[in-house]
Short mmCIF file of C-alpha atoms and ligand atoms in Angstrom, two decimals:
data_model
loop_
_atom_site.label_atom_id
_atom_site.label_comp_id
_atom_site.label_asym_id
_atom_site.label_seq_id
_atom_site.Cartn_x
_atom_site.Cartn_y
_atom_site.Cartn_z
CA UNK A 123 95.52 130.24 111.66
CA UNK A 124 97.97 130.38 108.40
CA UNK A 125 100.84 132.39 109.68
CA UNK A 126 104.58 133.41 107.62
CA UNK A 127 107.87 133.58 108.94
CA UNK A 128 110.36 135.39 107.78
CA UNK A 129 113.96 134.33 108.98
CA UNK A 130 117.42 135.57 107.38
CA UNK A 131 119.14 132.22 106.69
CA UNK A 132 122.49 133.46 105.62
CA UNK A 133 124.23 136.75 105.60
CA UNK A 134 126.35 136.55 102.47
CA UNK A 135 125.10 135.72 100.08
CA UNK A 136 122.28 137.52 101.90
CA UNK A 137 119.42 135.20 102.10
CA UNK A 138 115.88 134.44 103.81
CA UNK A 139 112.86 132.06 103.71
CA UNK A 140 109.27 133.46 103.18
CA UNK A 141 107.67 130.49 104.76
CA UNK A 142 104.19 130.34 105.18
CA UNK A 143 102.48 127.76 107.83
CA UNK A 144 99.74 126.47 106.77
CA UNK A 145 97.63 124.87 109.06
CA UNK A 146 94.23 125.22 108.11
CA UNK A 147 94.50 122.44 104.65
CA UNK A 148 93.17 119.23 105.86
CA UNK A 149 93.75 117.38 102.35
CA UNK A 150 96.83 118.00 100.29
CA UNK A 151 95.83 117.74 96.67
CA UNK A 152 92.29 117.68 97.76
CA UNK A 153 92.88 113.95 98.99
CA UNK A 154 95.70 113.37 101.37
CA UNK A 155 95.24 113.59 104.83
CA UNK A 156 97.72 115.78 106.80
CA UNK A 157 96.07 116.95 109.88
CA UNK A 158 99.92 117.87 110.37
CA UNK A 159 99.84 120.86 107.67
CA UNK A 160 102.51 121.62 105.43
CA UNK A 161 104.57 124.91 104.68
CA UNK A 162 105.33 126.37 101.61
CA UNK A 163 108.79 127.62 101.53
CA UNK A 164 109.95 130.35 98.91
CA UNK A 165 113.41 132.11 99.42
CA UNK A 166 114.83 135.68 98.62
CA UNK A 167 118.41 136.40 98.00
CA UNK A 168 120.01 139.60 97.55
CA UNK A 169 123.13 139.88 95.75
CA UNK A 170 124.94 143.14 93.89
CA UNK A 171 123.04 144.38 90.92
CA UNK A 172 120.45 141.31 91.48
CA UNK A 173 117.57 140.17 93.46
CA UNK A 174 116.26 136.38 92.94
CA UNK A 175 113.11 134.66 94.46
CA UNK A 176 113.27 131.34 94.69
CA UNK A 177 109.44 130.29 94.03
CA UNK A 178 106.22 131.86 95.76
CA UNK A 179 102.98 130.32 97.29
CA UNK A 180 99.64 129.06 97.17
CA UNK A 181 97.70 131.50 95.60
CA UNK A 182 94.85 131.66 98.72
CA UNK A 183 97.80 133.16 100.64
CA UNK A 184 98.93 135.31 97.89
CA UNK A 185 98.04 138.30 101.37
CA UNK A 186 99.99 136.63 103.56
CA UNK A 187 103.13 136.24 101.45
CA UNK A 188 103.49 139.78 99.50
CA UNK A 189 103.00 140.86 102.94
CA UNK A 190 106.10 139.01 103.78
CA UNK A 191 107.83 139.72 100.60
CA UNK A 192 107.56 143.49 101.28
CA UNK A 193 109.06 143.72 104.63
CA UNK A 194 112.42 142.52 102.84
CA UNK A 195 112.05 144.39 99.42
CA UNK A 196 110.42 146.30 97.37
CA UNK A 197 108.66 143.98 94.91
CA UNK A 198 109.86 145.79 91.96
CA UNK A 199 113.34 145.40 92.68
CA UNK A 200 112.79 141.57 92.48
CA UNK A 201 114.84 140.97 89.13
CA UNK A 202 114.90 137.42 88.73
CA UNK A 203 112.18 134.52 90.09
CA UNK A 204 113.16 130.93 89.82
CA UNK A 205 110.32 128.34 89.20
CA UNK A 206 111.48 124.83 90.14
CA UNK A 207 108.16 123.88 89.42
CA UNK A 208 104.61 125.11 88.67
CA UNK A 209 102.38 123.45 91.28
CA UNK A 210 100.41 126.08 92.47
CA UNK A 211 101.21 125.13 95.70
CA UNK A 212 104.50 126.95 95.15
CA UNK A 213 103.10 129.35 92.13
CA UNK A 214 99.25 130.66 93.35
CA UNK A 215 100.93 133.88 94.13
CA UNK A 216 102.79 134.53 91.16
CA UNK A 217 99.99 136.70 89.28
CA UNK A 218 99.69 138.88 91.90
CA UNK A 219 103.23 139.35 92.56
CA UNK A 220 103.69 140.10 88.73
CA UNK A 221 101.78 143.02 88.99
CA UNK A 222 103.28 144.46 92.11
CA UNK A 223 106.85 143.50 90.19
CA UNK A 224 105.16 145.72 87.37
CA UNK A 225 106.55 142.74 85.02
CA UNK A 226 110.13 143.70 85.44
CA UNK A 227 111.40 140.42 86.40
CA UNK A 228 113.03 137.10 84.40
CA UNK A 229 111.51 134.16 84.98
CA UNK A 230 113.40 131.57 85.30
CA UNK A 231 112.48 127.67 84.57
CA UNK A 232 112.03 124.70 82.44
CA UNK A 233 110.11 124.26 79.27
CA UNK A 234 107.84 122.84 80.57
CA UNK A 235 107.37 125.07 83.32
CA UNK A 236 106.84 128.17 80.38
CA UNK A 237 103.89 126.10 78.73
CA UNK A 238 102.29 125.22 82.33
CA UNK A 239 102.22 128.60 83.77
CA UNK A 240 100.78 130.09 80.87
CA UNK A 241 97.89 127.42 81.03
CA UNK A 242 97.45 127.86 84.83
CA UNK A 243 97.60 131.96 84.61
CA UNK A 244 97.37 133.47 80.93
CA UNK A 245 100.03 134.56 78.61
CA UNK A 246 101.16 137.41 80.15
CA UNK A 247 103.04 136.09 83.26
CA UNK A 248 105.10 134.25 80.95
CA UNK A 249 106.52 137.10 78.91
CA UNK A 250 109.75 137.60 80.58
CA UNK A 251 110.09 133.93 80.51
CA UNK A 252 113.40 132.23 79.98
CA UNK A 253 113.84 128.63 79.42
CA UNK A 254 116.87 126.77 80.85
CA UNK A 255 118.70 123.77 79.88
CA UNK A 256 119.75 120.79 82.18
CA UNK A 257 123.13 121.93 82.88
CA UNK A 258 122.64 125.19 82.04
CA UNK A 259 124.64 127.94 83.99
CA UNK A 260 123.97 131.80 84.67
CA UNK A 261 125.71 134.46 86.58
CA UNK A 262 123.39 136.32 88.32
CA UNK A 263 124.83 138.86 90.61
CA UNK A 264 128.18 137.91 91.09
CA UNK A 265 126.98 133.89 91.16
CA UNK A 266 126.87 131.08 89.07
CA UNK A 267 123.71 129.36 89.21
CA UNK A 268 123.27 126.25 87.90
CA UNK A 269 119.88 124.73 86.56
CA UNK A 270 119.23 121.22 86.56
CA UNK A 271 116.54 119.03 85.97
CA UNK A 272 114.98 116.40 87.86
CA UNK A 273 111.92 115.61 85.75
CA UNK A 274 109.24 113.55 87.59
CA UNK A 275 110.06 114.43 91.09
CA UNK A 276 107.20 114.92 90.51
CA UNK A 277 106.20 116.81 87.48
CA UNK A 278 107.78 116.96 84.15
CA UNK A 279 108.72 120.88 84.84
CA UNK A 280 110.86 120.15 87.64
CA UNK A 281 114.17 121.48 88.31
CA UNK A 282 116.91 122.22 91.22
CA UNK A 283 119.00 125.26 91.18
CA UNK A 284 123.16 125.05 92.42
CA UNK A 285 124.70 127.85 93.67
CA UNK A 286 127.89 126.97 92.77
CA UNK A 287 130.17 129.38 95.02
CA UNK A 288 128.27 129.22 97.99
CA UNK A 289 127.16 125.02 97.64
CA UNK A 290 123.50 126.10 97.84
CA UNK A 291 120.94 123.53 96.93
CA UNK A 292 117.28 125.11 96.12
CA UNK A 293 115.30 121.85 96.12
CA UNK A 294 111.72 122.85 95.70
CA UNK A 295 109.40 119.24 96.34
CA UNK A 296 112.28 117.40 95.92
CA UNK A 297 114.16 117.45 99.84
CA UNK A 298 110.35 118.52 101.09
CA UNK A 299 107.76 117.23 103.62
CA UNK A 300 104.53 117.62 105.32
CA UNK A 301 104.27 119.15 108.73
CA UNK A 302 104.87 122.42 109.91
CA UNK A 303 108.72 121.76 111.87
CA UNK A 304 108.75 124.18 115.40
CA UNK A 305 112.22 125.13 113.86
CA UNK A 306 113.16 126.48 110.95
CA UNK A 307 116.43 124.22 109.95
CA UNK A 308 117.66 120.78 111.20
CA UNK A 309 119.35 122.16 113.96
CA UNK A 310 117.25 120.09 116.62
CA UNK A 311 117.13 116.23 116.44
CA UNK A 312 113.94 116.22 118.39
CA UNK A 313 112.53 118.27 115.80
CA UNK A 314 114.04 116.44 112.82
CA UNK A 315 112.93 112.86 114.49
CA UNK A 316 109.09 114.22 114.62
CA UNK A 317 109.24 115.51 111.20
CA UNK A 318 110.87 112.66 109.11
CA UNK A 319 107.79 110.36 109.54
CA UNK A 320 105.99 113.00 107.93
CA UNK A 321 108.48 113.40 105.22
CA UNK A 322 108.03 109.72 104.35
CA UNK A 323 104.35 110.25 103.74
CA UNK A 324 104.82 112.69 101.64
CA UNK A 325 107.08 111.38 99.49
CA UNK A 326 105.07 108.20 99.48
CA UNK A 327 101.74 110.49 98.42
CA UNK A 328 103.41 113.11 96.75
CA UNK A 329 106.06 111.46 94.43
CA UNK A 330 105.49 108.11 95.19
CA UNK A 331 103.59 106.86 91.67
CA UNK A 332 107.69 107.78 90.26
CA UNK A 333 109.25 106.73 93.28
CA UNK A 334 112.34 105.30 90.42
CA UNK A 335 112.84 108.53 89.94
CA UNK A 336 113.89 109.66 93.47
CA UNK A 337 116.50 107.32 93.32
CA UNK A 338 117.59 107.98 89.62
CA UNK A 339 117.85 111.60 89.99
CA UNK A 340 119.58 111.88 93.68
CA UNK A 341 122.51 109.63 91.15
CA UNK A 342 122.43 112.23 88.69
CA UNK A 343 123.24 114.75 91.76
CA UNK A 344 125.54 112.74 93.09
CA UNK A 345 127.23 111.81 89.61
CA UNK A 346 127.51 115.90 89.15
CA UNK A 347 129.07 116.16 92.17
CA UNK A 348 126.40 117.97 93.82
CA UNK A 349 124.97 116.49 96.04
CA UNK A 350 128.65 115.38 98.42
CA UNK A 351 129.25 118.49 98.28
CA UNK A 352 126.33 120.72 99.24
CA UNK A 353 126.24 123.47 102.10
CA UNK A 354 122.60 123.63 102.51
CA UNK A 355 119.44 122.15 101.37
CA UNK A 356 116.61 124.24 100.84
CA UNK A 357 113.61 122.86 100.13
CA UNK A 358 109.94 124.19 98.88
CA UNK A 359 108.07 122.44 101.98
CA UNK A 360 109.58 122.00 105.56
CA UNK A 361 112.96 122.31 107.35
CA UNK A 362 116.35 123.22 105.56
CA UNK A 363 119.22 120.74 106.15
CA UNK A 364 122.16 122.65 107.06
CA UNK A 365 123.23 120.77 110.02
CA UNK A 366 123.88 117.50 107.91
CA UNK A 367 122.97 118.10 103.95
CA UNK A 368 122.97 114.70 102.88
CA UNK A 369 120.82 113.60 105.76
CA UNK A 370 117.36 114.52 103.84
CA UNK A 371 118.92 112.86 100.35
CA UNK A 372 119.63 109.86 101.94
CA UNK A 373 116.28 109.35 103.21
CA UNK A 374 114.56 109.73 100.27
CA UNK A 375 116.81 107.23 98.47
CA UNK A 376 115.71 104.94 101.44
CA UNK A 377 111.92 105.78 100.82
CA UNK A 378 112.70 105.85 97.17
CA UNK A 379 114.04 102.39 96.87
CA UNK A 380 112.15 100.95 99.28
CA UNK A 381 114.93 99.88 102.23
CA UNK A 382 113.24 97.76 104.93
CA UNK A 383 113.36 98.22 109.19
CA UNK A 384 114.36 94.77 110.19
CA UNK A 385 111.23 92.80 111.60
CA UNK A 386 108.57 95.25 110.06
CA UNK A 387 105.49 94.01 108.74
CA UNK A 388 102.56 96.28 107.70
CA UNK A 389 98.59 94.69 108.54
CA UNK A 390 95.87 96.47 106.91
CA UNK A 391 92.36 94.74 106.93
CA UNK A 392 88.31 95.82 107.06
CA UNK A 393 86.39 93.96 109.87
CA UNK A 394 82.43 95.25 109.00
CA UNK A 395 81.44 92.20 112.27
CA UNK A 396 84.49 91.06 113.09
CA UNK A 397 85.20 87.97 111.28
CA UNK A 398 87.70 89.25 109.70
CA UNK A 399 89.31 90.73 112.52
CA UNK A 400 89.37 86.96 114.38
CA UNK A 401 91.38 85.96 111.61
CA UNK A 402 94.23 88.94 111.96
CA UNK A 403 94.00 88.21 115.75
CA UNK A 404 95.61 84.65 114.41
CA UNK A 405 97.84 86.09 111.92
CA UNK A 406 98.82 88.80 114.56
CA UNK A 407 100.01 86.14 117.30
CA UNK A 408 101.09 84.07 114.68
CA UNK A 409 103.72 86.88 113.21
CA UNK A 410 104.78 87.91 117.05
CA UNK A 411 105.69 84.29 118.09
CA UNK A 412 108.37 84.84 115.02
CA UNK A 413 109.28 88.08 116.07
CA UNK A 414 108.38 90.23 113.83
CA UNK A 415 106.66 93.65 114.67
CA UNK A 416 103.30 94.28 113.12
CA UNK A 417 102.19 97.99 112.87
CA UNK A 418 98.16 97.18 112.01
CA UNK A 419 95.49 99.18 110.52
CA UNK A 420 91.96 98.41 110.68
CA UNK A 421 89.30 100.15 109.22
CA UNK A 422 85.94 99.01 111.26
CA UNK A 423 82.50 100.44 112.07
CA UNK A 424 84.32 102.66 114.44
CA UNK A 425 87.63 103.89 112.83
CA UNK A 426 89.09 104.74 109.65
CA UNK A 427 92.44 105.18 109.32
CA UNK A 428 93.85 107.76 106.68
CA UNK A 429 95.03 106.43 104.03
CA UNK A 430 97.92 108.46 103.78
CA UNK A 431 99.05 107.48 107.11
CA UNK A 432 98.65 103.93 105.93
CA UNK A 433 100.98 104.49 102.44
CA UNK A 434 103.60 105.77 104.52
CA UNK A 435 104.15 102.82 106.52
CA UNK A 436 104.57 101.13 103.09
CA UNK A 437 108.76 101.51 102.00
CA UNK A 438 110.69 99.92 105.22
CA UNK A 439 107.86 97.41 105.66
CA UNK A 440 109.44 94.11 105.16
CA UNK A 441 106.22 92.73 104.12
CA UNK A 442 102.46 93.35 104.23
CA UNK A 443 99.30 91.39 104.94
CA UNK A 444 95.59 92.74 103.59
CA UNK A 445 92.81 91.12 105.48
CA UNK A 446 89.70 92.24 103.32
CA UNK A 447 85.63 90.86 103.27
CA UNK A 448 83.94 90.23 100.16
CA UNK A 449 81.27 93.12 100.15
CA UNK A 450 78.64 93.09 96.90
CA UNK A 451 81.13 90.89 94.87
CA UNK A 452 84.19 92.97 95.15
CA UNK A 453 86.81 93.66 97.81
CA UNK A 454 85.54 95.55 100.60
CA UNK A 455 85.55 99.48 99.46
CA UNK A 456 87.98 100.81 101.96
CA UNK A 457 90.86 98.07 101.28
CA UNK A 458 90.42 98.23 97.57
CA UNK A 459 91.31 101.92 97.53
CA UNK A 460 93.72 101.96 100.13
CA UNK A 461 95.08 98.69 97.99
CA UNK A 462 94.67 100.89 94.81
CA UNK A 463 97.03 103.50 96.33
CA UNK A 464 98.97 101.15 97.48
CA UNK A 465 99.84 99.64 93.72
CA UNK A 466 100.14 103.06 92.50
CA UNK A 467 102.40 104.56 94.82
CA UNK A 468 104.13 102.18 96.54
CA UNK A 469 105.15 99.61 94.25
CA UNK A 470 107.84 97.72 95.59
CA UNK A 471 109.12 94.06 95.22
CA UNK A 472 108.17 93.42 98.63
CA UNK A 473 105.69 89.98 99.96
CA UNK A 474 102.14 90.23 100.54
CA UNK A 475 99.96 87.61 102.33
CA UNK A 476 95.94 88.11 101.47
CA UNK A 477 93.55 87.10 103.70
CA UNK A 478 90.02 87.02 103.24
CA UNK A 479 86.31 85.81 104.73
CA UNK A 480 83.25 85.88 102.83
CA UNK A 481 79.07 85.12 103.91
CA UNK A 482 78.17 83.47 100.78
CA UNK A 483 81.11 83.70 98.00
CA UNK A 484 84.44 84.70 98.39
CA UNK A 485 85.61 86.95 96.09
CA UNK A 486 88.00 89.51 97.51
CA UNK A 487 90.74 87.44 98.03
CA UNK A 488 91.58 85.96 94.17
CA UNK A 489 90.76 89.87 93.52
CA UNK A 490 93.39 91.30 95.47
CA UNK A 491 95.57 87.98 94.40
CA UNK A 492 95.61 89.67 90.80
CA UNK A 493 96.00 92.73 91.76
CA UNK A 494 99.37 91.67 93.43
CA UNK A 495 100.56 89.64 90.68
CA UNK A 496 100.28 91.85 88.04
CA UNK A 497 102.20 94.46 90.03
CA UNK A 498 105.73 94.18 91.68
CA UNK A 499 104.78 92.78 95.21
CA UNK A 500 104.85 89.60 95.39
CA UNK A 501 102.05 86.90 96.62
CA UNK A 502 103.08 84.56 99.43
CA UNK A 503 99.49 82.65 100.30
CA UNK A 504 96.27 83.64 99.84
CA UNK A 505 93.91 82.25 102.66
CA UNK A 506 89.74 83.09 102.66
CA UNK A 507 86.81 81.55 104.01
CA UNK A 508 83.50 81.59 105.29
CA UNK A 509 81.96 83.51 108.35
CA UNK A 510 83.75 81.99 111.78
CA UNK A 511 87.41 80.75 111.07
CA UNK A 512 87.14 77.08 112.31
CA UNK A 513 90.27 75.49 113.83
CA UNK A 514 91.59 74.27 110.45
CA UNK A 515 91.18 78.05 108.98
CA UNK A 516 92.98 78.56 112.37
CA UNK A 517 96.00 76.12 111.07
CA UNK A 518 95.63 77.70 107.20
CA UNK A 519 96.43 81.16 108.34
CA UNK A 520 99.55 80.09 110.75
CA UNK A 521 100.71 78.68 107.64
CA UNK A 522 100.38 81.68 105.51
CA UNK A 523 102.30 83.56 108.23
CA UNK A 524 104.83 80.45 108.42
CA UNK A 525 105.24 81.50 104.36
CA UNK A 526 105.35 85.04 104.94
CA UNK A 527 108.13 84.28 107.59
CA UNK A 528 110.25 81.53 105.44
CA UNK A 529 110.28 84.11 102.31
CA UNK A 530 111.50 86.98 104.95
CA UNK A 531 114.72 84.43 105.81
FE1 LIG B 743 104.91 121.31 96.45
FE2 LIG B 743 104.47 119.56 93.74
O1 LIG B 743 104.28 121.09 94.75
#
């Protein structure tokens, strides 16, 4: 059952999270699989003269949150709401609150932000908009808040607000994750070692197709002086970093550019009757007797991995083999969209092996072979044949592993 928690983070300035639990979504976006859930964290400070939300929630728990909302305050005494970004995800509940605000408060966000809202909800909730610059700073009870924009992490409407007196990051996506953390902060490592995994895949999923963005826009923090010197990150999904700030930047410049776990090497393949899956056997023993650690995925007439789970695997992977069948002339249907994803999301310079068996043509292989060459990866060895891998297909794939291995050294 969806459930909120309301927790006062800070007691001057006066602040709290709103954060609802949602455990009942099965498919963020309506295609990523996160049996873990997800929260959606908004925040409410209360300063002199001033009271500022810091983005809402998804709409179908619109109940849920003004329920939340109006244990700490009295909706219409709400005079500012900051929209790092229009997802509904972070926005559903904005009509509704609107009218319970009776239209009294300033919205606050980008340009873009103005023209989405008014597409996703009608002209009215954007009214009382105003629009920000990058840079642009406003006192707002007593503080100086400071707007800036991260565009494409991971919409064009995205922004991050500073609190400059009190070092206060309000992150929004950008610092977020699936799961739904036992704690509320980073104040337990058990916690924060369960949960990173899951921030991985959703920055892989999530932000991943502009992943040179994560990286270009944590430099832009870091080049204001933000980010060094930051109290507290508070982001729209998961834990806030308190304990150690920089901890939740960091790894998303890891994820974002891709740094590798030594040894590392990511095996995805199909096996519809198990002829491919004799040849990853091979490759398997083959990559051990070098050392290196495969994590393998196999999608069979028995299991199906999600292929979230699979993309987030992708960034500290030294390098990646695809074992695929030829099925009606085309790679088999569950590689080439996991292999789809993993173009779009997770393009990285990083080596990929291709292995393939066919019954009567092989064609999957020199498909995936383009696929890899026309995007950043780069193709060590492509090795396919037909039905039963004979002793000299045997020798062909230690080779491509022997490849894989001298262009890891
Ligand atoms: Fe969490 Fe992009 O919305």
């Amino acid at each position: 059952m969806p459930d909120v928690k309301v927790k006062k983070i800070l007691d001057d300035p006066e602040l709290y999270i709103i954060r609802v639990d949602d455990d009942r979504i099965r498919y963020f976006e309506a295609t990523w699989d996160i049996p873990e859930g997800i929260t959606y964290n908004a925040y409410l400070m209360k300063l002199d003269g001033a009271t500022v939300l810091f983005d809402l929630s998804k709409g179908e728990y619109t109940e849920l949150f003004m329920g939340a909302l109006k244990k700490l305050v009295n909706p219409e005494e709400i005079t500012h709401v900051i929209i790092h970004h229009t997802e509904p995800d972070h926005t559903g509940a904005l009509p509704a609150f609107l009218e319970a605000n009776g239209y009294r408060a300033k919205l606050i966000g980008t340009s873009f932000a103005k023209r989405f809202l008014e597409g996703f909800y009608g002209e009215k909730v954007v009214e009382n908009f105003y629009t920000i610059k990058d840079g642009e700073e406003m006192n707002i009870g007593g503080k100086t808040f400071r707007f800036i924009t991260v565009p494409w992490l991971h919409w064009p409407d995205t922004m991050i607000t500073y609190v400059v007196e009190d070092k206060l990051i309000f992150s929004c996506d950008a610092g977020g994750g699936y799961g739904i953390p036992e704690t509320i902060d980073d104040s337990d490592e058990e916690v924060v070692q369960r949960y990173l995994p899951h921030v991985t895949k959703y920055i892989v999923t999530v932000i991943g197709h502009y992943h040179k963005y994560i990286v270009q826009n944590i430099k832009k923090l870091k080049r204001l002086g933000i980010v060094g010197e930051a109290r507290m990150i508070l982001p729209g999904h998961g834990l806030i970093w308190r304990k150690n700030p920089m901890r939740i930047f960091e790894h998303y410049e890891a994820v974002g550019a891709g740094k590798t776990t030594k040894g590392k090497v990511l095996v995805i393949y199909d096996s519809m009757y198990g002829f491919v899956e004799r040849r990853m056997n091979i490759v398997l023993d083959e990559l051990r007797k070098h050392g290196l650690k495969p994590v393998a995925y196999k999608f069979t007439d028995k299991e199906a991995p999600a292929v979230s789970d699979i993309l987030g695997e992708v960034p500290d992977s030294e390098a990646i083999i695809i074992g695929a069948s030829t099925y009606e002339a085309e790679i088999h249907p569950r590689i080439r969209y996991t292999l789809y994803e993993i173009v779009d999301k997770t393009n990285y310079e990083k080596p990929v092996l291709i292995v393939g068996a066919f019954g009567w043509a092989g064609v999957a292989g020199k498909k995936i072979e383009t696929l890899i060459t026309r995007s950043k990866f780069d193709h060590v060895d492509t090795v396919e044949s037909r039905g039963m891998p004979r002793p000299e297909d045997e020798e062909r794939l230690r080779e491509g592993v022997r490849k894989l291995v001298a262009w890891l050294s």
